[in-house]
Amino acid sequence: MSLKQMTPFGIRLFLMLLFLGFLVPNYSAFSETADINTVTSLGLNGYDPVSYFPESDGKVMRGNSYYSYTYNGTVYEFSSEANLDSFKIDPERYLPKYDGWCATSMASGKKISSRPTLFDVENGKLYLFSKLTAQLAWNSKKDELISRADENWKKMQIGEKSST
């Protein structure tokens, strides 16, 4: 149907919907992902990696650029000097598994961005998730998914090393 064939009401409706389409924000632009895989990224989107763990009350907090530290090309921010010092002593202890990719997706052999506010700390390891349903699936069969995700991550690491 062309614009000439449309009724005046149809034309107005079409133009209004077109206009509204430009007003609706692109929510993917606002999603907070935690890719720590690129050199230019801010690790965990600025969340304090130490704050995920029980010794810091397990209350996830945003970091402050005043307390920042670069580790393996990724900048991390911390909410306090104490958390920064803890990270400097043992950075690997606080880094998310699978370089911050969604743990549930990794169990399926996929790299999907995660959100720093969806997480689980299990056996001293930080796991991140892309969405709430991924976290709920993880919680329902954690041991099985950890095993599969670890295996897939290992295969991906071997594949990346052999392709370079």
CSV table of C-alpha atoms in Angstrom, one decimal:
chain,number,residue,atom,x,y,z
A,1,MET,CA,0.0,0.0,0.0
A,2,SER,CA,1.4,3.4,-0.9
A,3,LEU,CA,0.9,6.7,0.9
A,4,LYS,CA,-1.5,7.8,-1.8
A,5,GLN,CA,-3.8,4.9,-1.1
A,6,MET,CA,-3.8,5.5,2.7
A,7,THR,CA,-6.7,7.4,4.4
A,8,PRO,CA,-5.8,10.6,6.2
A,9,PHE,CA,-6.2,8.7,9.5
A,10,GLY,CA,-3.9,5.9,8.3
A,11,ILE,CA,-1.2,8.5,7.2
A,12,ARG,CA,-1.4,10.2,10.6
A,13,LEU,CA,-1.2,6.9,12.4
A,14,PHE,CA,1.8,5.8,10.3
A,15,LEU,CA,3.6,9.1,10.8
A,16,MET,CA,2.9,9.0,14.6
A,17,LEU,CA,4.2,5.5,14.9
A,18,LEU,CA,7.3,6.4,12.9
A,19,PHE,CA,7.9,9.4,15.1
A,20,LEU,CA,7.4,7.4,18.3
A,21,GLY,CA,9.9,4.8,17.0
A,22,PHE,CA,12.6,7.5,17.1
A,23,LEU,CA,11.6,8.5,20.7
A,24,VAL,CA,11.9,5.1,22.2
A,25,PRO,CA,15.4,4.6,23.6
A,26,ASN,CA,17.5,1.7,22.5
A,27,TYR,CA,17.7,-0.3,25.7
A,28,SER,CA,20.6,-2.3,24.5
A,29,ALA,CA,22.7,0.9,24.7
A,30,PHE,CA,21.9,1.1,28.4
A,31,SER,CA,22.6,-2.4,29.3
A,32,GLU,CA,25.5,-2.9,31.6
A,33,THR,CA,27.7,-5.6,30.5
A,34,ALA,CA,30.9,-6.8,32.1
A,35,ASP,CA,33.1,-7.8,29.2
A,36,ILE,CA,36.6,-7.7,30.5
A,37,ASN,CA,38.0,-9.2,27.3
A,38,THR,CA,39.2,-6.0,25.6
A,39,VAL,CA,42.2,-3.9,26.5
A,40,THR,CA,40.1,-0.8,26.6
A,41,SER,CA,37.4,-2.0,28.9
A,42,LEU,CA,36.7,-0.9,32.4
A,43,GLY,CA,36.5,-4.2,34.3
A,44,LEU,CA,33.1,-5.1,35.6
A,45,ASN,CA,31.8,-1.8,34.3
A,46,GLY,CA,33.3,0.0,37.2
A,47,TYR,CA,32.0,-2.3,40.0
A,48,ASP,CA,34.5,-3.2,42.7
A,49,PRO,CA,35.6,-6.8,42.2
A,50,VAL,CA,36.4,-7.3,45.9
A,51,SER,CA,32.9,-6.1,46.9
A,52,TYR,CA,31.4,-9.3,45.6
A,53,PHE,CA,33.0,-11.4,48.2
A,54,PRO,CA,32.0,-12.1,51.9
A,55,GLU,CA,34.9,-10.3,53.4
A,56,SER,CA,33.5,-7.2,51.9
A,57,ASP,CA,30.0,-8.0,53.1
A,58,GLY,CA,29.1,-9.4,49.6
A,59,LYS,CA,27.3,-6.1,48.8
A,60,VAL,CA,28.2,-5.2,45.3
A,61,MET,CA,29.4,-1.6,45.1
A,62,ARG,CA,30.5,0.7,42.3
A,63,GLY,CA,34.2,1.5,42.4
A,64,ASN,CA,35.7,5.0,42.4
A,65,SER,CA,38.2,6.1,39.8
A,66,TYR,CA,40.4,7.4,42.6
A,67,TYR,CA,41.0,3.8,43.7
A,68,SER,CA,41.8,2.2,40.3
A,69,TYR,CA,44.3,-0.4,39.3
A,70,THR,CA,45.2,-1.9,35.9
A,71,TYR,CA,45.7,-5.6,35.8
A,72,ASN,CA,46.4,-7.5,32.5
A,73,GLY,CA,45.3,-4.4,30.5
A,74,THR,CA,42.0,-4.0,32.2
A,75,VAL,CA,41.3,-1.1,34.6
A,76,TYR,CA,39.4,-2.0,37.8
A,77,GLU,CA,37.9,0.5,40.2
A,78,PHE,CA,37.4,0.0,43.9
A,79,SER,CA,35.2,1.4,46.6
A,80,SER,CA,37.9,1.7,49.2
A,81,GLU,CA,41.6,1.7,49.6
A,82,ALA,CA,41.3,-1.6,51.6
A,83,ASN,CA,39.6,-3.3,48.7
A,84,LEU,CA,42.2,-2.0,46.3
A,85,ASP,CA,45.0,-3.4,48.6
A,86,SER,CA,43.2,-6.8,48.8
A,87,PHE,CA,43.0,-7.0,45.0
A,88,LYS,CA,46.7,-6.0,44.6
A,89,ILE,CA,47.7,-8.9,46.9
A,90,ASP,CA,45.8,-11.6,44.9
A,91,PRO,CA,44.0,-10.2,41.8
A,92,GLU,CA,43.2,-13.7,40.4
A,93,ARG,CA,41.1,-14.5,43.5
A,94,TYR,CA,38.7,-11.6,42.7
A,95,LEU,CA,38.4,-11.9,38.9
A,96,PRO,CA,35.3,-13.4,37.5
A,97,LYS,CA,35.5,-16.8,35.9
A,98,TYR,CA,35.5,-17.1,32.1
A,99,ASP,CA,36.8,-13.5,31.8
A,100,GLY,CA,33.5,-12.2,32.8
A,101,TRP,CA,31.4,-13.9,30.2
A,102,CYS,CA,28.0,-15.3,31.3
A,103,ALA,CA,28.7,-18.5,33.2
A,104,THR,CA,25.4,-20.2,32.1
A,105,SER,CA,26.2,-19.4,28.4
A,106,MET,CA,29.7,-20.7,28.8
A,107,ALA,CA,28.2,-24.0,29.9
A,108,SER,CA,26.6,-24.1,26.4
A,109,GLY,CA,29.9,-23.2,24.8
A,110,LYS,CA,28.9,-19.5,24.0
A,111,LYS,CA,30.5,-16.2,25.0
A,112,ILE,CA,27.6,-13.9,25.9
A,113,SER,CA,28.2,-10.6,27.8
A,114,SER,CA,27.2,-10.5,31.4
A,115,ARG,CA,25.8,-7.9,33.8
A,116,PRO,CA,27.8,-7.1,36.9
A,117,THR,CA,24.8,-7.0,39.1
A,118,LEU,CA,23.8,-10.7,38.3
A,119,PHE,CA,26.3,-12.9,40.0
A,120,ASP,CA,27.0,-15.8,42.3
A,121,VAL,CA,30.0,-16.5,44.4
A,122,GLU,CA,30.5,-20.3,44.7
A,123,ASN,CA,33.5,-21.9,46.4
A,124,GLY,CA,35.4,-18.6,46.3
A,125,LYS,CA,34.8,-18.0,42.6
A,126,LEU,CA,32.8,-15.2,41.0
A,127,TYR,CA,30.4,-16.1,38.3
A,128,LEU,CA,28.5,-13.5,36.3
A,129,PHE,CA,25.3,-13.8,34.3
A,130,SER,CA,23.7,-12.1,31.2
A,131,LYS,CA,20.1,-12.1,32.6
A,132,LEU,CA,18.1,-13.3,35.5
A,133,THR,CA,16.8,-16.4,33.7
A,134,ALA,CA,20.5,-17.4,33.2
A,135,GLN,CA,21.2,-17.0,36.9
A,136,LEU,CA,18.1,-19.0,37.9
A,137,ALA,CA,19.1,-21.8,35.5
A,138,TRP,CA,22.6,-21.8,37.0
A,139,ASN,CA,21.2,-22.0,40.5
A,140,SER,CA,19.1,-25.0,39.6
A,141,LYS,CA,22.0,-27.2,38.5
A,142,LYS,CA,25.1,-25.4,39.6
A,143,ASP,CA,27.6,-28.3,39.8
A,144,GLU,CA,26.8,-29.7,36.4
A,145,LEU,CA,26.9,-26.2,34.8
A,146,ILE,CA,30.2,-25.3,36.4
A,147,SER,CA,31.8,-28.6,35.1
A,148,ARG,CA,30.5,-27.9,31.6
A,149,ALA,CA,31.5,-24.3,31.6
A,150,ASP,CA,35.0,-25.1,32.9
A,151,GLU,CA,35.4,-27.6,30.1
A,152,ASN,CA,34.2,-25.3,27.4
A,153,TRP,CA,36.3,-22.4,28.7
A,154,LYS,CA,39.4,-24.7,28.6
A,155,LYS,CA,38.6,-25.7,25.0
A,156,MET,CA,38.2,-22.0,24.0
A,157,GLN,CA,41.5,-21.1,25.6
A,158,ILE,CA,43.2,-23.9,23.7
A,159,GLY,CA,41.5,-22.8,20.5
A,160,GLU,CA,42.6,-19.2,20.9
A,161,LYS,CA,46.2,-20.2,21.6
A,162,SER,CA,46.4,-22.4,18.5
A,163,SER,CA,44.9,-19.7,16.2
A,164,THR,CA,47.5,-17.1,17.2
